Tab-separated table of C-alpha atoms in Angstrom:
chain	number	residue	atom	x	y	z
A	1026	MET	CA	18.171	-8.564	-16.789
A	1027	THR	CA	14.767	-6.847	-16.961
A	1028	LEU	CA	12.894	-4.409	-14.811
A	1029	ASN	CA	9.280	-3.933	-15.023
A	1030	LEU	CA	7.082	-1.203	-13.570
A	1031	ASP	CA	3.126	-1.554	-13.377
A	1032	ILE	CA	0.610	0.863	-12.109
A	1033	HIS	CA	-2.651	-0.606	-11.050
A	1034	GLY	CA	-5.718	1.539	-10.282
A	1035	PHE	CA	-8.713	-0.395	-8.270
A	1036	GLU	CA	-12.367	0.508	-8.126
A	1037	SER	CA	-15.196	-1.513	-6.628
A	1038	ALA	CA	-17.400	-3.358	-9.179
A	1039	ALA	CA	-20.304	-3.464	-6.456
A	1040	GLU	CA	-22.176	-0.143	-5.361
A	1041	LEU	CA	-21.129	0.859	-2.000
A	1042	ASN	CA	-23.126	1.866	1.053
A	1043	ASN	CA	-22.979	5.234	2.513
A	1044	ASN	CA	-21.946	7.145	-0.771
A	1045	LEU	CA	-18.493	5.819	-0.701
A	1046	ASP	CA	-15.960	6.660	-3.401
A	1047	SER	CA	-15.894	3.518	-5.749
A	1048	TYR	CA	-11.965	4.200	-6.282
A	1049	LEU	CA	-10.239	1.969	-3.544
A	1050	GLY	CA	-6.445	2.917	-4.396
A	1051	THR	CA	-3.493	2.755	-6.567
A	1052	GLU	CA	-0.881	-0.210	-6.363
A	1053	VAL	CA	2.800	0.197	-7.858
A	1054	ASP	CA	4.603	-2.893	-8.670
A	1055	PHE	CA	8.356	-3.070	-9.376
A	1056	LYS	CA	9.979	-6.252	-10.673
A	1057	LEU	CA	13.478	-7.501	-11.608
A	1058	ASN	CA	14.485	-10.441	-13.402
A	1059	TYR	CA	17.859	-11.762	-13.527
A	1060	LYS	CA	19.027	-14.868	-15.389
A	1061	PHE	CA	21.913	-16.335	-14.248
A	1062	THR	CA	21.831	-19.490	-16.646
A	1063	LYS	CA	19.369	-21.472	-18.689
A	1064	LEU	CA	18.287	-23.140	-15.723
A	1065	ILE	CA	18.565	-20.582	-13.116
A	1066	ASN	CA	16.443	-17.329	-12.921
A	1067	VAL	CA	16.026	-15.049	-10.259
A	1068	GLU	CA	13.153	-12.661	-9.578
A	1069	GLY	CA	12.706	-10.121	-6.861
A	1070	GLY	CA	9.770	-7.910	-6.467
A	1071	TYR	CA	8.032	-4.852	-4.446
A	1072	SER	CA	4.512	-3.712	-4.519
A	1073	VAL	CA	3.239	-0.797	-2.691
A	1074	MET	CA	-0.673	0.056	-2.344
A	1075	ALA	CA	-2.216	3.363	-1.710
A	1076	ALA	CA	-5.521	2.826	-0.547
A	1077	LYS	CA	-8.128	5.566	-0.462
A	1078	ASN	CA	-10.144	5.686	3.024
A	1079	THR	CA	-13.139	3.422	1.269
A	1080	MET	CA	-10.780	0.704	1.610
A	1081	ALA	CA	-10.703	1.178	5.492
A	1082	SER	CA	-14.827	0.888	5.618
A	1083	ALA	CA	-16.485	-2.000	6.783
A	1084	ALA	CA	-18.261	-2.282	3.916
A	1085	VAL	CA	-15.084	-3.226	1.790
A	1086	LYS	CA	-12.000	-4.210	3.673
A	1087	ASN	CA	-12.069	-3.293	7.252
A	1088	VAL	CA	-8.479	-2.418	7.539
A	1089	THR	CA	-6.834	-0.447	10.317
A	1090	ASN	CA	-4.129	1.562	8.461
A	1091	PRO	CA	-5.501	1.884	4.609
A	1092	ARG	CA	-2.796	4.259	3.607
A	1093	PHE	CA	0.296	2.461	2.482
A	1094	ASN	CA	0.423	-1.399	2.512
A	1095	SER	CA	3.465	-3.143	0.963
A	1096	THR	CA	4.690	-6.544	-0.143
A	1097	MET	CA	8.319	-7.865	-1.075
A	1098	GLY	CA	9.183	-11.244	-2.506
A	1099	ILE	CA	11.945	-13.139	-4.299
A	1100	CYS	CA	11.741	-16.285	-6.427
A	1101	ILE	CA	14.778	-18.667	-7.501
A	1102	ALA	CA	13.486	-20.951	-10.090
């Protein structure tokens, strides 16, 4: 069994209008991988994005709630 933790910082490569901060936010990813047999592997993950207010601007994503967005998934292979 393995457990991974990744932390990502996001920054705009383009110059933004209205003196917006180029730093968009931070994402934390957790991933758990378990190998049952040689042929069966289960992987689950959870990600949380803590976006800055720049992410909500019309110049970037135009989202209504930029603060915390999360995603969860499970894969059996």
